[in-house]
Coordinates of C-alpha atoms in Angstrom, one line a residue:
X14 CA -2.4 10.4 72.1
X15 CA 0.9 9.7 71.2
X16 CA -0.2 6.6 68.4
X17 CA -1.8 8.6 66.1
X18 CA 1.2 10.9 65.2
X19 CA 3.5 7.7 65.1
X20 CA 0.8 5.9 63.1
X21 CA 1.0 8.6 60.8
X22 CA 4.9 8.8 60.4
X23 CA 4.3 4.8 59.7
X24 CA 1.5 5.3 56.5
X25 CA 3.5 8.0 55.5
X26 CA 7.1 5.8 55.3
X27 CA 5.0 3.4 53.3
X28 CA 3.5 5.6 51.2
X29 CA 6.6 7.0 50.1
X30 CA 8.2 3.3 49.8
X31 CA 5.6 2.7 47.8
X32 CA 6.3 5.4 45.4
X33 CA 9.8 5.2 45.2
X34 CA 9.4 1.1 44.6
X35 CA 7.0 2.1 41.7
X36 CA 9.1 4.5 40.3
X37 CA 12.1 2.5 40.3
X38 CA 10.3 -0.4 39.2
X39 CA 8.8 2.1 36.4
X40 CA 12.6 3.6 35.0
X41 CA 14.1 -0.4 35.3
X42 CA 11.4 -1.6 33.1
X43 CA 11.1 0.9 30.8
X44 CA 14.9 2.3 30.7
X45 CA 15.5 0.5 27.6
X46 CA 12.7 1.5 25.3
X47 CA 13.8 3.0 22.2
X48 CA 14.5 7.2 22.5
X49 CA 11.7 9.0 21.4
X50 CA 8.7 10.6 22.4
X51 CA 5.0 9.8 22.4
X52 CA 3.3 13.5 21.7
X53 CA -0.4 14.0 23.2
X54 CA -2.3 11.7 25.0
X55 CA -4.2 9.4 22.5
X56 CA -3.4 11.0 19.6
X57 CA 0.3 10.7 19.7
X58 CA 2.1 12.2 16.9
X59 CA -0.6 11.3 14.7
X60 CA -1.2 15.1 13.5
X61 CA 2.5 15.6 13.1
X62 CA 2.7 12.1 11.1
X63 CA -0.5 13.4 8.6
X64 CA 0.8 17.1 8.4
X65 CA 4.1 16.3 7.0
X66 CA 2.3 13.7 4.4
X67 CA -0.1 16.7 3.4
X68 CA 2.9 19.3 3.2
X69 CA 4.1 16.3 0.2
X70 CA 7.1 15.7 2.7
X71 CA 6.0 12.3 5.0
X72 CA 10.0 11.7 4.6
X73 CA 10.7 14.6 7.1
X74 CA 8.8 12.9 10.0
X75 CA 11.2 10.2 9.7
X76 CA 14.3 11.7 9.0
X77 CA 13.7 14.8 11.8
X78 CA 13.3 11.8 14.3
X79 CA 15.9 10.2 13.2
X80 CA 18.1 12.9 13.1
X81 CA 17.1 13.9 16.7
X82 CA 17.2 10.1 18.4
X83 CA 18.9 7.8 16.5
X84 CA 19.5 6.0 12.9
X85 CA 18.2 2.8 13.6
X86 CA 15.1 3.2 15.9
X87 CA 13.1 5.5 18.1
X88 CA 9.5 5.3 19.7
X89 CA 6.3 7.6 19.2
X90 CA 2.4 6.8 19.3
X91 CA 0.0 7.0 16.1
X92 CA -3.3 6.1 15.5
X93 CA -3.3 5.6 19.7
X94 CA -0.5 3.2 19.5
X95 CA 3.2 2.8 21.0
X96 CA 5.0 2.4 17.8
X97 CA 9.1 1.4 17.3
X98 CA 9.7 2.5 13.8
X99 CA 12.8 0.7 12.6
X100 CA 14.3 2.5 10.4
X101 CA 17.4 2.0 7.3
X102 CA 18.3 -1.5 5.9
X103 CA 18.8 -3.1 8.6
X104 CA 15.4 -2.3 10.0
X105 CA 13.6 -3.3 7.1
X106 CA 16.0 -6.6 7.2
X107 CA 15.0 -7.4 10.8
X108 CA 11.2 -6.5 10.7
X109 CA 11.2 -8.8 7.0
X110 CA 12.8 -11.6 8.8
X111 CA 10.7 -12.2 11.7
X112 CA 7.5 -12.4 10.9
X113 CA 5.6 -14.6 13.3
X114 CA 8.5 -14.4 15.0
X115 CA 8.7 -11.2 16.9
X116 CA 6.3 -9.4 14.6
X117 CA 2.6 -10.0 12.9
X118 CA 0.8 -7.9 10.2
X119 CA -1.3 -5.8 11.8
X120 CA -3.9 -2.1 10.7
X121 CA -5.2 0.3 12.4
X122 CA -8.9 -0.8 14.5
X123 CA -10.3 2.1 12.6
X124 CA -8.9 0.3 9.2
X125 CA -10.3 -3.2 10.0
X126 CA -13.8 -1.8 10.9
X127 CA -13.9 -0.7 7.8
X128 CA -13.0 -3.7 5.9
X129 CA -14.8 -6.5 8.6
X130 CA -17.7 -4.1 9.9
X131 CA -16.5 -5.2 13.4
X132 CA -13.6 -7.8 15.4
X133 CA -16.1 -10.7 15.5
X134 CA -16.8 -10.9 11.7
X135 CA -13.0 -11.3 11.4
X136 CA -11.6 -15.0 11.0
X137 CA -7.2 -14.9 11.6
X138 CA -7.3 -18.1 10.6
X139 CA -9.1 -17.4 7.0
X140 CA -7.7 -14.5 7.0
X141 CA -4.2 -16.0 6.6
X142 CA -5.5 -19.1 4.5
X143 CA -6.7 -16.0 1.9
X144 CA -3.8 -14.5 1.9
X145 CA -1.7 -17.7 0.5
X146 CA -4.9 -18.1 -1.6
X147 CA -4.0 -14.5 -3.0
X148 CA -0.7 -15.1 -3.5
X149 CA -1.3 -18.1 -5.4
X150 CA -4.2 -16.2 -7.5
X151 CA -1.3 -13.5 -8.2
X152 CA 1.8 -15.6 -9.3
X153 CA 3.7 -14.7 -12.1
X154 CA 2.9 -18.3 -13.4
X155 CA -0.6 -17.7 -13.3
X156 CA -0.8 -13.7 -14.0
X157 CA 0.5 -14.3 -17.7
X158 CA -2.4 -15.2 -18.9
X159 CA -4.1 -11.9 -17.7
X160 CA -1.6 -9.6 -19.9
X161 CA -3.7 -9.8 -23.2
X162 CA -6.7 -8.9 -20.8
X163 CA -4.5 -5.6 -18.9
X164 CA -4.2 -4.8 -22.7
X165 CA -7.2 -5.1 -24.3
X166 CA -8.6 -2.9 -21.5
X167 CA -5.9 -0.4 -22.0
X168 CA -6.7 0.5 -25.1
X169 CA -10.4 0.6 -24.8
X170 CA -9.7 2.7 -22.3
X171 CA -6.7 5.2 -24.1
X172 CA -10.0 5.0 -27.0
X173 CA -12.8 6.1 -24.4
X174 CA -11.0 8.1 -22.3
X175 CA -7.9 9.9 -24.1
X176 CA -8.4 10.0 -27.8
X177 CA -11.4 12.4 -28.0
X178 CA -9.3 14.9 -25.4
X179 CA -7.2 17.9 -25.8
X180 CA -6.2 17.7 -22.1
X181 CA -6.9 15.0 -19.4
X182 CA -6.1 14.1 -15.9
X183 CA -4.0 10.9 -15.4
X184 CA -4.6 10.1 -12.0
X185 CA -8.5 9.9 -12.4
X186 CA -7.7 7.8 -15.4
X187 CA -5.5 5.6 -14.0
X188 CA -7.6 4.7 -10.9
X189 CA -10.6 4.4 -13.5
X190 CA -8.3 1.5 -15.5
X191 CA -6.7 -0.3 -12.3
X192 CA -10.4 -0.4 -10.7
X193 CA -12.2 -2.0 -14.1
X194 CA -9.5 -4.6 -14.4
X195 CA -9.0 -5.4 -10.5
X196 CA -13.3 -6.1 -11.2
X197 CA -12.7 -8.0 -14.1
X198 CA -9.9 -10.4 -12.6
X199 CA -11.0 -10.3 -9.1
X200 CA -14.9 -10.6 -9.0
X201 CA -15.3 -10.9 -13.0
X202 CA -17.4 -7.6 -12.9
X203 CA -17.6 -6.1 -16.7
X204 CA -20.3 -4.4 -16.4
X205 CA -20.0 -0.6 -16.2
X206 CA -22.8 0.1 -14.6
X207 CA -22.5 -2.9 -11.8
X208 CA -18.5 -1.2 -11.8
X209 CA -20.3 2.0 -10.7
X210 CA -22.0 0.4 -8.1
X211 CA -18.7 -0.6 -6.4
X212 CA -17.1 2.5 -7.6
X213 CA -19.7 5.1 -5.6
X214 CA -19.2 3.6 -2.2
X215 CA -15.3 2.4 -2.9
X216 CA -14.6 6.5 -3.4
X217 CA -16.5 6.8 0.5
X218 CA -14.4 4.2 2.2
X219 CA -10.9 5.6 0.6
X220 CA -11.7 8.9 1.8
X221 CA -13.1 7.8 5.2
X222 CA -9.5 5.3 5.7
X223 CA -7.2 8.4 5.8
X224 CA -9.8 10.6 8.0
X225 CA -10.3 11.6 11.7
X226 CA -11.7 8.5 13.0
X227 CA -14.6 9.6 14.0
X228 CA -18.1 7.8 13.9
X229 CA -20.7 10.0 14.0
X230 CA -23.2 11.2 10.9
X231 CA -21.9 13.0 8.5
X232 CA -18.1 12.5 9.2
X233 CA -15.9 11.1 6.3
X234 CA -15.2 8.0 8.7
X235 CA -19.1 7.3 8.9
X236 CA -19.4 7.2 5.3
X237 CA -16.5 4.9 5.0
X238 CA -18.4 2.5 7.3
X239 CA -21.1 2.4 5.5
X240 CA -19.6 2.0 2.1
X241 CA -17.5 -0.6 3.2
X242 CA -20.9 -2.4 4.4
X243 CA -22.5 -2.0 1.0
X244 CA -19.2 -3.2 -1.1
X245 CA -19.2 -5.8 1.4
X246 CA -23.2 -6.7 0.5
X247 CA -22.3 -6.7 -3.0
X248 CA -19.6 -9.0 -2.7
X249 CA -21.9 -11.4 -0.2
X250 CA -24.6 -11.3 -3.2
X251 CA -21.9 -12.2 -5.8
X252 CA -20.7 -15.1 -3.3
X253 CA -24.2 -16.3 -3.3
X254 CA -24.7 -16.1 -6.7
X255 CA -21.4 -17.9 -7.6
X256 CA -21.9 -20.9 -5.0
X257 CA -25.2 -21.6 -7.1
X258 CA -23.3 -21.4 -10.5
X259 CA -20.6 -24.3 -8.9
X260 CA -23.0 -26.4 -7.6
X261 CA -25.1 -26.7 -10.5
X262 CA -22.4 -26.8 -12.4
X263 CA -23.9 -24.8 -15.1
X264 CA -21.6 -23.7 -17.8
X265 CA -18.9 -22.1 -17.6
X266 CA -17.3 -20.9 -14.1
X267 CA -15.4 -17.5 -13.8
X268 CA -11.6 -18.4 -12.9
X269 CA -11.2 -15.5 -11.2
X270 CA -10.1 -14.7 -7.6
X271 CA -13.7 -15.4 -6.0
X272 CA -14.1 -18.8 -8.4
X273 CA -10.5 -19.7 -6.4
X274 CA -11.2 -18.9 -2.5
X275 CA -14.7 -20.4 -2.9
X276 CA -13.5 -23.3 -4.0
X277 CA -10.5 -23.4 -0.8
X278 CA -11.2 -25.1 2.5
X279 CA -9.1 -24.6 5.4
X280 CA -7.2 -27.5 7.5
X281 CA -10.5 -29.1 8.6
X282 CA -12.2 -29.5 4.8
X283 CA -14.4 -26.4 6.0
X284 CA -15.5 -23.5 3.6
X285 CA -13.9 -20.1 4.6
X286 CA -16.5 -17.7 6.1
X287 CA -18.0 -15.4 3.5
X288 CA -17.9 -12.4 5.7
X289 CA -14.2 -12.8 5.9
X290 CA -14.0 -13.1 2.2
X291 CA -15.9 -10.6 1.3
X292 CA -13.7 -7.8 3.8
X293 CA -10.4 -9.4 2.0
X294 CA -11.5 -8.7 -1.0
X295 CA -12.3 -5.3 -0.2
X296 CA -9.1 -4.9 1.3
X297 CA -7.5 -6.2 -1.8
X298 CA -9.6 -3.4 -4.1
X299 CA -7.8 -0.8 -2.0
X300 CA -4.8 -1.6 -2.1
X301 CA -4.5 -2.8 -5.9
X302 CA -6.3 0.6 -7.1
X303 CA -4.6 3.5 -5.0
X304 CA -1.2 1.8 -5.3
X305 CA -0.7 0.9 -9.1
X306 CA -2.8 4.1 -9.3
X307 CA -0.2 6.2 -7.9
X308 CA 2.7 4.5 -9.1
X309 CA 1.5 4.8 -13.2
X310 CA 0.6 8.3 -12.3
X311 CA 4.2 8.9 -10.5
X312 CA 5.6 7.4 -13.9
X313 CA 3.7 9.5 -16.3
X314 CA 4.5 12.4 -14.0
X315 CA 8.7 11.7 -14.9
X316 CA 8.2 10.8 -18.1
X317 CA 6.8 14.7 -18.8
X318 CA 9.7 16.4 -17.2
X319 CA 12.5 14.6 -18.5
X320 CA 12.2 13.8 -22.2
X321 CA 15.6 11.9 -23.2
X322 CA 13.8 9.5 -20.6
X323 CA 10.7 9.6 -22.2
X324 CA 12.6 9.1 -25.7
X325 CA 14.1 5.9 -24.1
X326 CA 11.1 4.4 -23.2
X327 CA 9.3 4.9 -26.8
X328 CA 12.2 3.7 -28.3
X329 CA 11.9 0.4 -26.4
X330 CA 8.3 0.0 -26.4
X331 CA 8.3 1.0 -30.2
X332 CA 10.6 -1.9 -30.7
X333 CA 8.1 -4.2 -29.1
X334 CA 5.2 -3.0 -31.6
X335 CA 6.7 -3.5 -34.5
X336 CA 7.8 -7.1 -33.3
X337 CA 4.0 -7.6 -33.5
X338 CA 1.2 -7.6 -35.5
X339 CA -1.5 -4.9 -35.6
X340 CA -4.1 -6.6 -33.8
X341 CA -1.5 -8.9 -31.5
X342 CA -1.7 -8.3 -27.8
X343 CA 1.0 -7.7 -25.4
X344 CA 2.4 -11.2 -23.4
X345 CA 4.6 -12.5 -21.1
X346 CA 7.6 -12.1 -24.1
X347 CA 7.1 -8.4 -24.7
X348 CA 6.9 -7.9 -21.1
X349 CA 10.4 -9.2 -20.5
X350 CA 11.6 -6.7 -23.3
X351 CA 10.4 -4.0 -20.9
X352 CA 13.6 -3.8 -18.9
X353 CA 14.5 0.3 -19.0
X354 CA 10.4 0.8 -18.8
X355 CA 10.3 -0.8 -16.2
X356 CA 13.8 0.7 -14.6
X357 CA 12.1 4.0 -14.8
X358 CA 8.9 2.6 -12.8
X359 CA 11.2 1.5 -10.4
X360 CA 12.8 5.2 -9.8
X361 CA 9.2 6.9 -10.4
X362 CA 8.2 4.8 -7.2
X363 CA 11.5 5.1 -5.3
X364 CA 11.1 9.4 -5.5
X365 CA 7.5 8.8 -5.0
X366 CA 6.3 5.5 -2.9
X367 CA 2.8 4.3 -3.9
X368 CA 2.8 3.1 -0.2
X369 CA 4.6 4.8 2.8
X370 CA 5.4 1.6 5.0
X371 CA 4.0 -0.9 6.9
X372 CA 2.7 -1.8 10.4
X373 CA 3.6 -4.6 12.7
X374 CA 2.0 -6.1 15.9
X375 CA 4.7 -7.2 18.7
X376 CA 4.0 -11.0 19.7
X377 CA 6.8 -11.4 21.9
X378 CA 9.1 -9.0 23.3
X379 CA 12.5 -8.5 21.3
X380 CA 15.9 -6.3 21.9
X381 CA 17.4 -4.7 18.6
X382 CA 20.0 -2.6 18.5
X383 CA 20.5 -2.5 22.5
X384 CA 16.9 -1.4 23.4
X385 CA 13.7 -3.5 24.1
X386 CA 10.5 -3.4 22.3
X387 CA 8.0 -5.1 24.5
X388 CA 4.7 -7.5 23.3
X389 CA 1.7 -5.5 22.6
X390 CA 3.5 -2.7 20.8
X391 CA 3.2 -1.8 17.0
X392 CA 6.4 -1.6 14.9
X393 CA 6.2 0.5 11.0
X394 CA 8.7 -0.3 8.9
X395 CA 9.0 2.6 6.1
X396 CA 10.3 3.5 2.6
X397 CA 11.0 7.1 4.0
X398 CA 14.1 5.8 5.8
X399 CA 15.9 4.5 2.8
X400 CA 14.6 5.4 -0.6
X401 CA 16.2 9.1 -0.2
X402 CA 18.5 8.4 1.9
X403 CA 22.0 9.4 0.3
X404 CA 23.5 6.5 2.4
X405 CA 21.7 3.9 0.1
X406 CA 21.2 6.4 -2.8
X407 CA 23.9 9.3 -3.7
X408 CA 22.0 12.6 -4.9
X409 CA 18.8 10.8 -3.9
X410 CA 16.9 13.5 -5.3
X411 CA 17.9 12.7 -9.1
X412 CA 15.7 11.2 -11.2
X413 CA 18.2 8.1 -12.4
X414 CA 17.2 5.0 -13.9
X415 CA 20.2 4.0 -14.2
X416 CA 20.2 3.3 -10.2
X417 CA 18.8 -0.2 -11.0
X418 CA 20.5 -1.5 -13.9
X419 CA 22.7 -4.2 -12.9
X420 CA 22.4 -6.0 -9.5
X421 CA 20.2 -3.1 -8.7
X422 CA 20.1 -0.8 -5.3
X423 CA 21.4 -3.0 -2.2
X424 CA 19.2 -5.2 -0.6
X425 CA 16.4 -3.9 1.9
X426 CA 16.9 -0.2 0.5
X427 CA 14.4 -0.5 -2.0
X428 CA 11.1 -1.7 -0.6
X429 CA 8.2 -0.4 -2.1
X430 CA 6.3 -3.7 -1.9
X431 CA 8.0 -4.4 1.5
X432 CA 10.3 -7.8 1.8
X433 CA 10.2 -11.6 3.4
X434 CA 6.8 -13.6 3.9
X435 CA 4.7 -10.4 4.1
X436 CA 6.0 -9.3 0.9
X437 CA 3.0 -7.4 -1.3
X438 CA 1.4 -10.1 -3.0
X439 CA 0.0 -7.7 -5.8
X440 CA 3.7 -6.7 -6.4
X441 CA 3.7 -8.6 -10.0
X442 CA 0.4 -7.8 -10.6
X443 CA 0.7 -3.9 -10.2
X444 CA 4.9 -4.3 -12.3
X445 CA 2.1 -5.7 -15.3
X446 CA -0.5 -3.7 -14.9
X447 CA 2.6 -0.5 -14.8
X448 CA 4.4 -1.8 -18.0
X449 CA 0.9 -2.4 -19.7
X450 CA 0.0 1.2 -19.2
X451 CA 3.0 2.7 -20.0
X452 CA 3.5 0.5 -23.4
X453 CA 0.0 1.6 -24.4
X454 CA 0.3 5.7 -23.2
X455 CA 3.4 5.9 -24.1
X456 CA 3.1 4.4 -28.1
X457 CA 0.1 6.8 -28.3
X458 CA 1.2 9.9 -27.1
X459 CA 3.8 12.4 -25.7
X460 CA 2.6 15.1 -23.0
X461 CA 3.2 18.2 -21.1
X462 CA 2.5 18.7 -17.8
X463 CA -0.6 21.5 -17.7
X464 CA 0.7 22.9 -14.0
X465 CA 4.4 22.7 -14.4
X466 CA 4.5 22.8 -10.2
X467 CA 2.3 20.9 -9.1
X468 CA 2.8 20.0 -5.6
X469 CA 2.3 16.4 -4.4
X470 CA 0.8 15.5 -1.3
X471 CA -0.2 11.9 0.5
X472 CA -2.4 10.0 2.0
X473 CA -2.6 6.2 1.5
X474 CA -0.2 7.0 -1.5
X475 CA 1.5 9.9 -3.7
X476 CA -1.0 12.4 -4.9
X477 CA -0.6 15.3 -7.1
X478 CA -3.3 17.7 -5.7
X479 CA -4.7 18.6 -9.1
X480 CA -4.9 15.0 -10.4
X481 CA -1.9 15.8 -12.9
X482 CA -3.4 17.1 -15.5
X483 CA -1.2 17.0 -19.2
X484 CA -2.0 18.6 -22.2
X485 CA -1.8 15.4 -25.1
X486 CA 0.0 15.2 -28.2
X487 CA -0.8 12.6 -30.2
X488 CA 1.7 10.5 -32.2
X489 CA 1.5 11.0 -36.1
X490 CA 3.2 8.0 -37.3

């Protein structure tokens, strides 16, 4: 009789042991994890990250937690992930200079079902072989010989799209322009109609990308899905249709970017998988339309409110037209003459990031700054912790071109195209297609803003919620 109450006294000892074992074991392990907080289970912070980006304020998520942990790091969970978000110079510095390292690009599941349709139609390996592919493709050596094509283009577009208009909105304009010409030079689509075809579903998957991920009929997310898959069949049929063209040899072959991964093998001699291709190349659309997008329309925005700047630029890009004939297109000469143009690009986009960051997969645990960020966690590096930071940029919330004259803004402060190997690769492309834009908008017209508030919110970029709309004044001379 007396056995059971000992045996009893014995489970419980153990039990308790047990838990005060785990919970030690749980503090020593996780006692140096950067401060923070994680928010709800599964969704994190997620609706706290998206609200302050609606409200047109994405900085103050940073800054608040920043303010509240500490100025180099803290913790918190979006998109279902433990995230350290590095933050200032030093941050950007350290995440830029380990890649493969400590750190690998990674998205978002819900971002990569999009763009692959699922993990197994997803190659790594290709993956990174298209990315040196792209950056080869979008060299400055290599992109000259696109400027008199960005040009031509522009002013088809300023004659279609502007002339015959009292009042227009820029942003709908400028992701019209930046998604013909990322057809043309990517894919070697002219066509408007086959444009449309991409356009349609493209508008469905940049909605779905910065919805509730949620796949069930009739959400945003489920549209995206699908129009991913029919972009994707398009590109496939385009793939098909251009392997038949190169092995016939028939004429002449686009040299555009699908002419240049088509004609790629990886380490073995072997083809890269179409399927991979084609959700690259998707991925590629993205991001060269919403970000050059948002950064012309971030320009055009300035260039309205502050008119000595706007007098500036004319004078400089008027300089560059009467260097030329009247039926010579822009190249890589005149583009070098852009240096205040593009000065005020380069603030536009500091006051108003076409992209908020980046994210990073953990490969191997690493300590910075005294704490530990362990394998299997996400890291985001993001322009919100320097670009208005008065640290890095006094009276950050002056318009001032002047900021990078010179040597420019100290290094890893200004990052709108991120830094080291992971660097955007469309950063040259989208500084042409910019100063292409501007050179032809600007020699063609001044502008006033039709909504003299309008408030600014964002999603994968900067956004004016009314699509900016300006009231145009031609040029008489």
């Amino acid at each position: 009789m007396d056995i059971l109450p000992n045996l009893l006294h014995v489970v419980v000892l153990s039990i308790s042991f047990c838990l005060v074992f785990l919970i030690f074991r749980r503090k020593s392990t996780h006692s140096k994890l950067p401060p923070g907080k994680k928010g709800w289970p599964i969704i994190g912070e997620t609706l706290e990250f998206g609200t302050a980006g609606q409200r047109g304020t994405p900085e103050m998520f940073i800054k608040e937690r920043m303010i509240k942990y500490s100025q180099d790091l803290f913790q918190t969970s979006l998109f279902g992930e433990n995230l350290a978000v590095l933050c200032g110079a030093s941050g950007n510095k350290f995440l830029f200079s380990n890649e493969k390292k400590y750190v690998t690009a990674w998205w978002p599941r819900c971002i990569q079902k999009v763009l692959f349709e699922s993990e197994e139609s997803y190659d790594n390996n290709d993956s990174t072989k298209l990315r040196s592919l792209v950056v080869e493709f979008l060299k400055p050596e290599a992109l000259q010989h696109f400027i008199p094509i960005m040009d031509s283009m522009a002013k088809e577009h300023l004659e279609t799209d502007w002339c015959p208009y009292k009042q227009v909105k820029i942003l709908s304009l400028s992701l019209k322009y930046t998604f013909a010409l990322a057809c043309r030079l990517f894919i070697s689509v002219t066509d408007p109609n086959h444009v449309t075809t991409f356009s349609d579903p493209f508008n469905l998957v940049k909605a779905g990308t910065v919805s509730v991920p949620i796949n069930i009929p009739g959400t945003a997310y489920n549209r995206a899905l699908k129009g991913g898959k029919v972009i994707r069949q398009e590109i496939l049929a385009l793939i098909k249709e251009r392997k038949k063209v190169l092995a016939e040899n028939k004429g002449t072959v686009a040299h555009d970017l699908l002419t240049h991964t088509l004609l790629a093998s990886d380490e073995n001699g072997r083809a890269l998988d179409e399927m991979t291709i084609a959700g690259n190349i998707l991925g590629l659309l993205i991001a060269s339309h919403d970000t050059t997008s948002s950064a012309i329309t971030s320009v055009l925005k300035y260039l309205a409110e502050f008119p000595h700047v706007y007098n500036l630029v004319l004078q400089e890009q008027m300089e560059i037209v009467r260097s030329k004939g009247p039926k010579d297109l822009l190249n890589w000469d005149d583009i070098k003459k852009m240096k205040y143009s593009w000065n005020v690009a380069c603030e536009s986009m500091r006051l108003l990031s076409p992209a908020q960051g980046a994210f990073r997969e953990v490969i191997h645990d690493f300590t910075y700054k005294g704490f530990t960020i362990p394998k299997g966690w996400k890291t985001f590096w993001t322009v919100h912790s320097t670009h208005k930071n008065p640290e890095y940029f006094p009276d950050p919330e002056k318009f001032d071109p002047s900021r990078f004259e010179g040597n420019g803004p100290a290094p890893y402060t200004f990052v709108p195209f991120g830094g080291g190997p992971r660097m955007c690769a469309g950063r040259e492309y989208a500084r042409l297609q910019t100063l292409v834009y501007m050179h032809n908008v600007v020699t063609r017209f001044k502008w006033e803003k039709a909504i003299p508030d309008e408030k600014i919110t964002y999603q994968l970029s900067s956004i004016p919620v009314n699509g900016l709309p300006v009231i145009l004044k031609p040029h008489k001379f």
